[in-house]
CSV table of C-alpha atoms in Angstrom, one decimal:
chain,number,residue,atom,x,y,z
P,1,UNK,CA,0.0,-0.1,0.3
P,2,UNK,CA,2.9,2.3,0.8
P,3,UNK,CA,3.9,1.6,-2.8
P,4,UNK,CA,1.1,2.2,-4.4
P,5,UNK,CA,0.8,5.4,-2.5
P,6,UNK,CA,4.3,7.0,-2.9
P,7,UNK,CA,5.3,5.7,-6.3
P,8,UNK,CA,2.7,4.7,-8.1
P,9,UNK,CA,0.4,7.2,-7.4
P,10,UNK,CA,2.8,9.7,-8.7
P,11,UNK,CA,2.6,8.4,-12.0
P,12,UNK,CA,-0.4,10.9,-12.8
P,13,UNK,CA,1.2,13.7,-11.6
P,14,UNK,CA,1.7,15.1,-14.6
P,15,UNK,CA,-2.3,14.4,-16.4
P,16,UNK,CA,-3.1,15.9,-12.7
P,17,UNK,CA,-1.3,18.7,-12.8
P,18,UNK,CA,-1.9,19.9,-16.4
P,19,UNK,CA,-5.7,19.6,-15.8
P,20,UNK,CA,-6.2,16.5,-18.4
P,21,UNK,CA,-7.5,14.8,-15.7
P,22,UNK,CA,-9.3,17.6,-13.3
P,23,UNK,CA,-10.2,15.6,-10.4
P,24,UNK,CA,-7.7,13.7,-7.9
P,25,UNK,CA,-10.2,11.0,-7.4
P,26,UNK,CA,-10.5,10.2,-11.4
P,27,UNK,CA,-6.9,10.4,-11.4
P,28,UNK,CA,-5.9,8.0,-8.5
P,29,UNK,CA,-8.7,5.2,-10.1
P,30,UNK,CA,-6.6,5.6,-13.0
P,31,UNK,CA,-3.5,5.2,-11.7
P,32,UNK,CA,-5.1,2.1,-9.3
P,33,UNK,CA,-6.6,0.4,-12.6
P,34,UNK,CA,-3.2,1.3,-14.0
P,35,UNK,CA,-1.1,-0.4,-10.9
P,36,UNK,CA,-3.4,-3.4,-10.8
P,37,UNK,CA,-3.3,-4.2,-14.5
P,38,UNK,CA,0.5,-4.0,-14.8
P,39,UNK,CA,0.8,-6.2,-11.6
P,40,UNK,CA,-1.4,-8.9,-13.0
P,41,UNK,CA,-1.1,-9.2,-16.4
P,42,UNK,CA,3.2,-8.5,-15.9
P,43,UNK,CA,4.3,-8.8,-12.5
P,44,UNK,CA,5.3,-12.4,-12.6
P,45,UNK,CA,8.6,-12.0,-14.5
P,46,UNK,CA,10.2,-10.2,-11.4
P,47,UNK,CA,8.7,-12.1,-8.6
P,48,UNK,CA,10.6,-14.5,-9.9
P,49,UNK,CA,13.9,-12.5,-9.9
P,50,UNK,CA,13.4,-11.0,-6.7
P,51,UNK,CA,12.4,-14.3,-5.0
P,52,UNK,CA,15.3,-16.8,-6.2
P,53,UNK,CA,17.4,-15.4,-8.8
P,54,UNK,CA,19.5,-13.6,-6.2
P,55,UNK,CA,20.5,-15.9,-3.6
P,56,UNK,CA,18.9,-19.3,-3.6
P,57,UNK,CA,15.5,-20.4,-2.2
P,58,UNK,CA,16.1,-23.2,-0.7
P,59,UNK,CA,17.6,-20.8,2.4
P,60,UNK,CA,14.5,-18.4,2.2
P,61,UNK,CA,12.2,-19.4,5.2
P,62,UNK,CA,9.9,-16.9,7.3
P,63,UNK,CA,12.8,-15.8,8.9
P,64,UNK,CA,14.8,-14.7,6.4
P,65,UNK,CA,11.5,-13.1,4.7
P,66,UNK,CA,10.7,-11.1,7.8
P,67,UNK,CA,14.6,-9.8,8.0
P,68,UNK,CA,14.2,-8.6,4.2
P,69,UNK,CA,10.8,-6.8,4.6
P,70,UNK,CA,12.2,-5.4,7.7
P,71,UNK,CA,15.5,-4.2,6.4
P,72,UNK,CA,13.8,-2.7,3.6
P,73,UNK,CA,10.6,-1.3,5.2
P,74,UNK,CA,12.9,0.9,7.8
P,75,UNK,CA,15.6,1.7,5.6
P,76,UNK,CA,13.0,3.8,3.4
P,77,UNK,CA,11.6,4.8,7.0
P,78,UNK,CA,14.4,6.4,8.2
P,79,UNK,CA,15.1,7.8,4.7
P,80,UNK,CA,12.2,9.9,4.7
P,81,UNK,CA,12.8,11.0,7.8
P,82,UNK,CA,15.9,12.6,6.3
P,83,UNK,CA,14.2,13.4,3.2
P,84,UNK,CA,16.5,11.3,1.0
P,85,UNK,CA,13.8,9.5,-1.5
P,86,UNK,CA,15.0,5.6,-1.9
P,87,UNK,CA,14.4,3.2,-4.8
P,88,UNK,CA,11.8,0.7,-3.4
P,89,UNK,CA,13.7,-2.0,-6.3
P,90,UNK,CA,17.4,-1.1,-4.6
P,91,UNK,CA,16.1,-1.4,-1.3
P,92,UNK,CA,14.4,-5.0,-1.5
P,93,UNK,CA,17.7,-6.0,-3.3
P,94,UNK,CA,19.9,-4.7,-1.2
P,95,UNK,CA,18.0,-6.5,1.7
P,96,UNK,CA,18.1,-10.0,-0.3
P,97,UNK,CA,21.9,-9.3,-1.3
P,98,UNK,CA,22.3,-8.5,2.6
P,99,UNK,CA,21.1,-12.2,3.1
P,100,UNK,CA,23.3,-13.5,1.0
P,101,UNK,CA,26.5,-12.1,2.0
P,102,UNK,CA,25.9,-13.8,5.5
P,103,UNK,CA,24.7,-16.9,4.3
P,104,UNK,CA,27.9,-17.0,1.7
P,105,UNK,CA,25.3,-17.6,-1.2
P,106,UNK,CA,24.9,-14.9,-3.9
P,107,UNK,CA,24.0,-15.6,-7.3
P,108,UNK,CA,27.1,-12.8,-8.4
P,109,UNK,CA,26.5,-13.0,-12.0
P,110,UNK,CA,22.5,-12.4,-11.7
P,111,UNK,CA,23.4,-9.4,-9.3
P,112,UNK,CA,26.1,-7.6,-11.5
P,113,UNK,CA,23.0,-7.9,-13.9
P,114,UNK,CA,20.6,-6.3,-12.4
P,115,UNK,CA,23.0,-3.6,-10.9
P,116,UNK,CA,24.6,-3.2,-14.5
P,117,UNK,CA,20.6,-1.8,-15.8
P,118,UNK,CA,20.4,0.2,-13.2
P,119,UNK,CA,22.6,1.9,-15.2
P,120,UNK,CA,21.7,1.6,-18.4
P,121,UNK,CA,18.3,1.6,-18.0
P,122,UNK,CA,18.6,5.2,-16.4
P,123,UNK,CA,21.1,6.9,-19.3
P,124,UNK,CA,18.9,5.1,-21.7
P,125,UNK,CA,16.0,7.1,-20.8
P,126,UNK,CA,18.4,10.1,-20.4
P,127,UNK,CA,19.4,9.7,-24.2
P,128,UNK,CA,15.4,8.4,-25.9
P,129,UNK,CA,14.2,11.7,-23.7
P,130,UNK,CA,16.9,13.9,-25.4
P,131,UNK,CA,16.2,12.8,-29.1
P,132,UNK,CA,12.7,13.4,-28.6
P,133,UNK,CA,13.4,16.5,-26.7
P,134,UNK,CA,14.9,17.9,-29.6
P,135,UNK,CA,12.1,16.7,-32.5
P,136,UNK,CA,9.6,18.1,-29.8
P,137,UNK,CA,11.1,21.7,-29.6
P,138,UNK,CA,11.5,21.4,-33.2
P,139,UNK,CA,8.0,20.8,-33.8
P,140,UNK,CA,6.5,23.2,-31.4
P,141,UNK,CA,8.9,26.1,-32.5
P,142,UNK,CA,7.1,25.4,-35.8
P,143,UNK,CA,4.0,26.3,-34.8
P,144,UNK,CA,2.8,22.4,-34.0
P,145,UNK,CA,1.7,20.5,-30.9
P,146,UNK,CA,-0.1,24.0,-29.1
P,147,UNK,CA,-3.1,23.0,-27.6
P,148,UNK,CA,-4.3,19.7,-29.1
P,149,UNK,CA,-6.9,18.4,-28.0
P,150,UNK,CA,-5.9,15.0,-28.9
P,151,UNK,CA,-2.6,15.6,-26.4
P,152,UNK,CA,-4.8,15.0,-23.6
P,153,UNK,CA,-6.0,11.6,-24.5
P,154,UNK,CA,-2.5,10.5,-25.0
P,155,UNK,CA,-1.1,12.0,-21.8
P,156,UNK,CA,-3.4,10.0,-19.5
P,157,UNK,CA,-2.9,7.3,-21.6
P,158,UNK,CA,0.6,7.4,-20.8
P,159,UNK,CA,0.1,8.0,-16.9
P,160,UNK,CA,-1.5,5.2,-17.4
P,161,UNK,CA,0.8,2.8,-19.0
P,162,UNK,CA,3.7,4.6,-16.4
P,163,UNK,CA,0.6,2.9,-13.8
P,164,UNK,CA,0.6,-0.1,-15.6
P,165,UNK,CA,4.8,-0.6,-15.4
P,166,UNK,CA,5.2,0.6,-11.9
P,167,UNK,CA,2.4,-2.5,-11.2
P,168,UNK,CA,4.9,-4.5,-13.3
P,169,UNK,CA,8.2,-3.9,-11.6
P,170,UNK,CA,7.4,-2.6,-8.0
P,171,UNK,CA,5.0,-5.3,-7.0
P,172,UNK,CA,7.6,-7.6,-6.4
P,173,UNK,CA,9.4,-5.7,-3.8
P,174,UNK,CA,6.4,-6.5,-1.4
P,175,UNK,CA,5.7,-10.5,-2.9
P,176,UNK,CA,9.0,-11.3,-4.2
P,177,UNK,CA,10.0,-12.4,-0.4
P,178,UNK,CA,6.9,-14.4,0.1
P,179,UNK,CA,6.7,-16.5,-3.1
P,180,UNK,CA,11.0,-17.2,-2.2
P,181,UNK,CA,9.9,-18.9,1.2
P,182,UNK,CA,6.7,-20.8,-0.4
P,183,UNK,CA,4.5,-18.7,1.4
P,184,UNK,CA,2.2,-18.2,-1.5
P,185,UNK,CA,2.2,-18.7,-5.6
P,186,UNK,CA,3.7,-16.3,-7.9
P,187,UNK,CA,0.2,-15.8,-9.3
P,188,UNK,CA,-1.5,-15.3,-6.4
P,189,UNK,CA,1.0,-12.8,-4.8
P,190,UNK,CA,0.3,-11.0,-8.1
P,191,UNK,CA,-3.0,-10.7,-7.7
P,192,UNK,CA,-3.0,-9.6,-3.8
P,193,UNK,CA,-0.2,-7.6,-4.0
P,194,UNK,CA,-1.1,-5.9,-7.1
P,195,UNK,CA,-4.7,-5.0,-5.5
P,196,UNK,CA,-3.0,-4.0,-1.8
P,197,UNK,CA,-0.8,-1.5,-4.1
P,198,UNK,CA,-4.3,-0.1,-5.8
P,199,UNK,CA,-5.5,0.3,-2.6
P,200,UNK,CA,-2.8,2.7,-1.5
P,201,UNK,CA,-2.7,4.4,-4.3
P,202,UNK,CA,-6.9,5.0,-4.3
P,203,UNK,CA,-6.3,5.4,-0.2
P,204,UNK,CA,-3.1,7.1,1.1
P,205,UNK,CA,-2.2,8.5,-2.8
P,206,UNK,CA,-4.1,11.8,-3.1
P,207,UNK,CA,-1.1,14.0,-1.0
P,208,UNK,CA,1.4,12.7,-2.9
P,209,UNK,CA,-0.6,13.0,-6.5
P,210,UNK,CA,-1.4,17.0,-5.0
P,211,UNK,CA,2.7,17.2,-4.8
P,212,UNK,CA,4.2,16.2,-7.7
P,213,UNK,CA,1.1,17.4,-9.9
P,214,UNK,CA,1.9,21.1,-8.9
P,215,UNK,CA,5.6,20.6,-8.6
P,216,UNK,CA,5.2,19.5,-12.7
P,217,UNK,CA,2.2,21.7,-14.2
P,218,UNK,CA,5.9,23.8,-15.4
P,219,UNK,CA,5.7,20.9,-17.7
P,220,UNK,CA,3.0,20.9,-20.9
P,221,UNK,CA,1.1,18.0,-22.4
P,222,UNK,CA,3.8,17.2,-25.2
P,223,UNK,CA,6.6,16.8,-22.8
P,224,UNK,CA,4.4,14.9,-19.7
P,225,UNK,CA,3.9,12.3,-22.5
P,226,UNK,CA,7.7,12.3,-23.4
P,227,UNK,CA,8.5,11.9,-19.6
P,228,UNK,CA,5.6,9.4,-18.8
P,229,UNK,CA,6.0,7.3,-22.2
P,230,UNK,CA,9.8,7.2,-22.0
P,231,UNK,CA,9.5,6.2,-18.5
P,232,UNK,CA,7.1,3.2,-18.7
P,233,UNK,CA,7.9,2.3,-22.0
P,234,UNK,CA,12.2,1.4,-20.6
P,235,UNK,CA,10.6,-0.3,-17.0
P,236,UNK,CA,7.4,-2.8,-19.0
P,237,UNK,CA,10.8,-3.9,-21.1
P,238,UNK,CA,12.8,-4.4,-18.0
P,239,UNK,CA,10.0,-6.1,-16.3
P,240,UNK,CA,9.2,-8.6,-19.0
P,241,UNK,CA,12.9,-9.3,-18.6
P,242,UNK,CA,12.2,-9.9,-15.1
P,243,UNK,CA,14.8,-6.9,-14.1
P,244,UNK,CA,14.0,-4.6,-11.1
P,245,UNK,CA,14.9,-1.0,-11.9
P,246,UNK,CA,14.3,2.1,-9.8
P,247,UNK,CA,11.3,3.6,-11.5
P,248,UNK,CA,12.2,7.2,-10.0
P,249,UNK,CA,15.6,7.3,-11.2
P,250,UNK,CA,14.5,6.4,-14.6
P,251,UNK,CA,12.0,9.5,-14.5
P,252,UNK,CA,14.2,11.7,-13.2
P,253,UNK,CA,16.9,11.0,-16.1
P,254,UNK,CA,14.3,11.4,-18.8
P,255,UNK,CA,13.6,14.6,-17.2
P,256,UNK,CA,17.5,15.6,-17.3
P,257,UNK,CA,17.3,14.5,-21.2
P,258,UNK,CA,14.4,16.8,-21.6
P,259,UNK,CA,16.2,19.3,-20.3
P,260,UNK,CA,19.1,19.7,-21.4
P,261,UNK,CA,17.7,19.2,-24.9
P,262,UNK,CA,15.2,22.5,-23.8
P,263,UNK,CA,18.3,24.5,-22.3
P,264,UNK,CA,21.6,22.6,-22.8
P,265,UNK,CA,24.2,21.4,-20.9
P,266,UNK,CA,23.6,23.6,-17.8
P,267,UNK,CA,21.3,21.3,-16.2
P,268,UNK,CA,23.8,18.9,-15.3
P,269,UNK,CA,24.9,21.4,-12.7
P,270,UNK,CA,21.8,21.2,-11.5
P,271,UNK,CA,21.5,19.2,-7.5
P,272,UNK,CA,19.2,16.6,-9.5
P,273,UNK,CA,21.6,15.4,-11.0
P,274,UNK,CA,23.7,14.3,-7.5
P,275,UNK,CA,20.7,13.3,-5.6
P,276,UNK,CA,20.4,10.6,-8.5
P,277,UNK,CA,23.8,9.1,-7.5
P,278,UNK,CA,23.0,9.5,-4.1
P,279,UNK,CA,19.9,7.8,-4.5
P,280,UNK,CA,22.1,5.0,-6.6
P,281,UNK,CA,24.5,4.1,-3.8
P,282,UNK,CA,22.8,4.8,-0.8
P,283,UNK,CA,19.6,2.9,-1.3
P,284,UNK,CA,21.1,-0.7,-1.6
P,285,UNK,CA,23.9,-0.5,1.0
P,286,UNK,CA,21.5,0.9,3.5
P,287,UNK,CA,19.7,-1.9,3.5
P,288,UNK,CA,22.2,-4.4,2.8
P,289,UNK,CA,23.9,-3.2,6.3
P,290,UNK,CA,20.8,-3.7,7.8
P,291,UNK,CA,19.6,-7.1,6.2
P,292,UNK,CA,23.1,-9.1,7.3
P,293,UNK,CA,23.0,-7.5,10.7
P,294,UNK,CA,20.2,-9.1,11.5
P,295,UNK,CA,20.8,-12.4,10.4
P,296,UNK,CA,24.3,-12.6,12.5
P,297,UNK,CA,22.0,-11.4,15.1
P,298,UNK,CA,19.4,-12.8,14.9
P,299,UNK,CA,19.9,-16.5,13.7
P,300,UNK,CA,23.7,-16.5,13.9
P,301,UNK,CA,24.6,-14.8,17.2
P,302,UNK,CA,27.6,-13.5,15.4
P,303,UNK,CA,28.9,-11.2,18.0
P,304,UNK,CA,32.6,-10.5,16.1
P,305,UNK,CA,30.5,-9.9,12.3
P,306,UNK,CA,27.9,-7.5,14.3
P,307,UNK,CA,31.1,-5.7,15.8
P,308,UNK,CA,32.6,-5.4,12.9
P,309,UNK,CA,29.8,-4.4,10.7
P,310,UNK,CA,28.6,-1.5,13.5
P,311,UNK,CA,32.1,-0.1,13.7
P,312,UNK,CA,31.9,0.4,9.8
P,313,UNK,CA,28.6,1.8,10.2
P,314,UNK,CA,29.6,3.9,12.8
P,315,UNK,CA,32.8,5.2,11.2
P,316,UNK,CA,31.2,6.3,7.8
P,317,UNK,CA,28.8,8.2,9.9
P,318,UNK,CA,31.5,9.7,11.7
P,319,UNK,CA,33.5,10.1,8.7
P,320,UNK,CA,29.9,11.9,7.0
P,321,UNK,CA,29.3,13.8,9.5
P,322,UNK,CA,33.0,15.3,9.5
P,323,UNK,CA,32.5,15.8,5.7
P,324,UNK,CA,29.3,18.2,6.2
P,325,UNK,CA,31.2,20.0,9.1
P,326,UNK,CA,34.4,20.9,7.0
P,327,UNK,CA,31.4,21.4,4.5
P,328,UNK,CA,30.0,24.4,6.3
P,329,UNK,CA,32.6,25.8,7.8
P,330,UNK,CA,33.9,26.4,4.0
P,331,UNK,CA,31.0,27.8,3.2
P,332,UNK,CA,30.4,29.7,6.3
P,333,UNK,CA,34.5,31.3,5.4
P,334,UNK,CA,32.8,31.9,2.5
P,335,UNK,CA,29.7,34.2,3.2
P,336,UNK,CA,32.2,36.3,5.8
P,337,UNK,CA,34.7,36.4,3.1
P,338,UNK,CA,32.3,38.0,0.6
P,339,UNK,CA,30.9,40.2,2.9
P,340,UNK,CA,34.2,41.5,4.0
């Protein structure tokens, strides 16, 4: 339900913010229909990857499932408190990998392929959005695509397809560990998972939709179609091949590509690029560390490994705090010098 509220509801933000779908309730129902359809019709392949493509399925039991889900959930919770957006796909994969490292059973080749596509798919989104954006602005400069009624229908369809892609890819983050432990079948899991993601969009997604809609009203309908269509297409293709990919990064990369097509390379200096890189690095590592720690603590009682891990985490936090303090001190000195 949280996945539906945060990620899926945002898929209709362009259509709602531009007025193509004037009522929030209607936008949320369209989103819910897209998410549910995506989960039921195409969510099975990514579920299989999460449930047994990264670590052997025979080591997954109820305790491991609880550790994976708790690690992913707590990572997202603490990140929300800190205001850092995390990818649910990367967080879930990181939690599964943490278990694999703890038991020293990990399908490294499969993991490397997944991580490779975490880079390839957003880069592809950037490139496609830049290419299509160049064509879009050329047409607009020649007087085409201005206030065309049919653009409204295409924009709504693009939003539906983005929600559909979210259902295909993200339902596995909640259902995959349960399938891995044989607590539920793939088909039944996609139905139940899709239903709750859809319910989350309907009952919990309004604030996210309002926020997203207001933030993206600066995009025209053709721009919204390009952003949503690019992200939806790439995530659907990835889901068909069972690859869990970060929808947030894909959409952000498409926005950057469109921005470059419109304003040139200056957009690369903006904070959004740094944010994407930070999410790529932090998302899987944070949940990986938590799941590894919980396995060692509750299932193996390995105090030595726990001590080492806690020491490393404290050292990392200390280093980050020190870097932040140095940065703030430099900024203060700079501002003081500028005042003089």
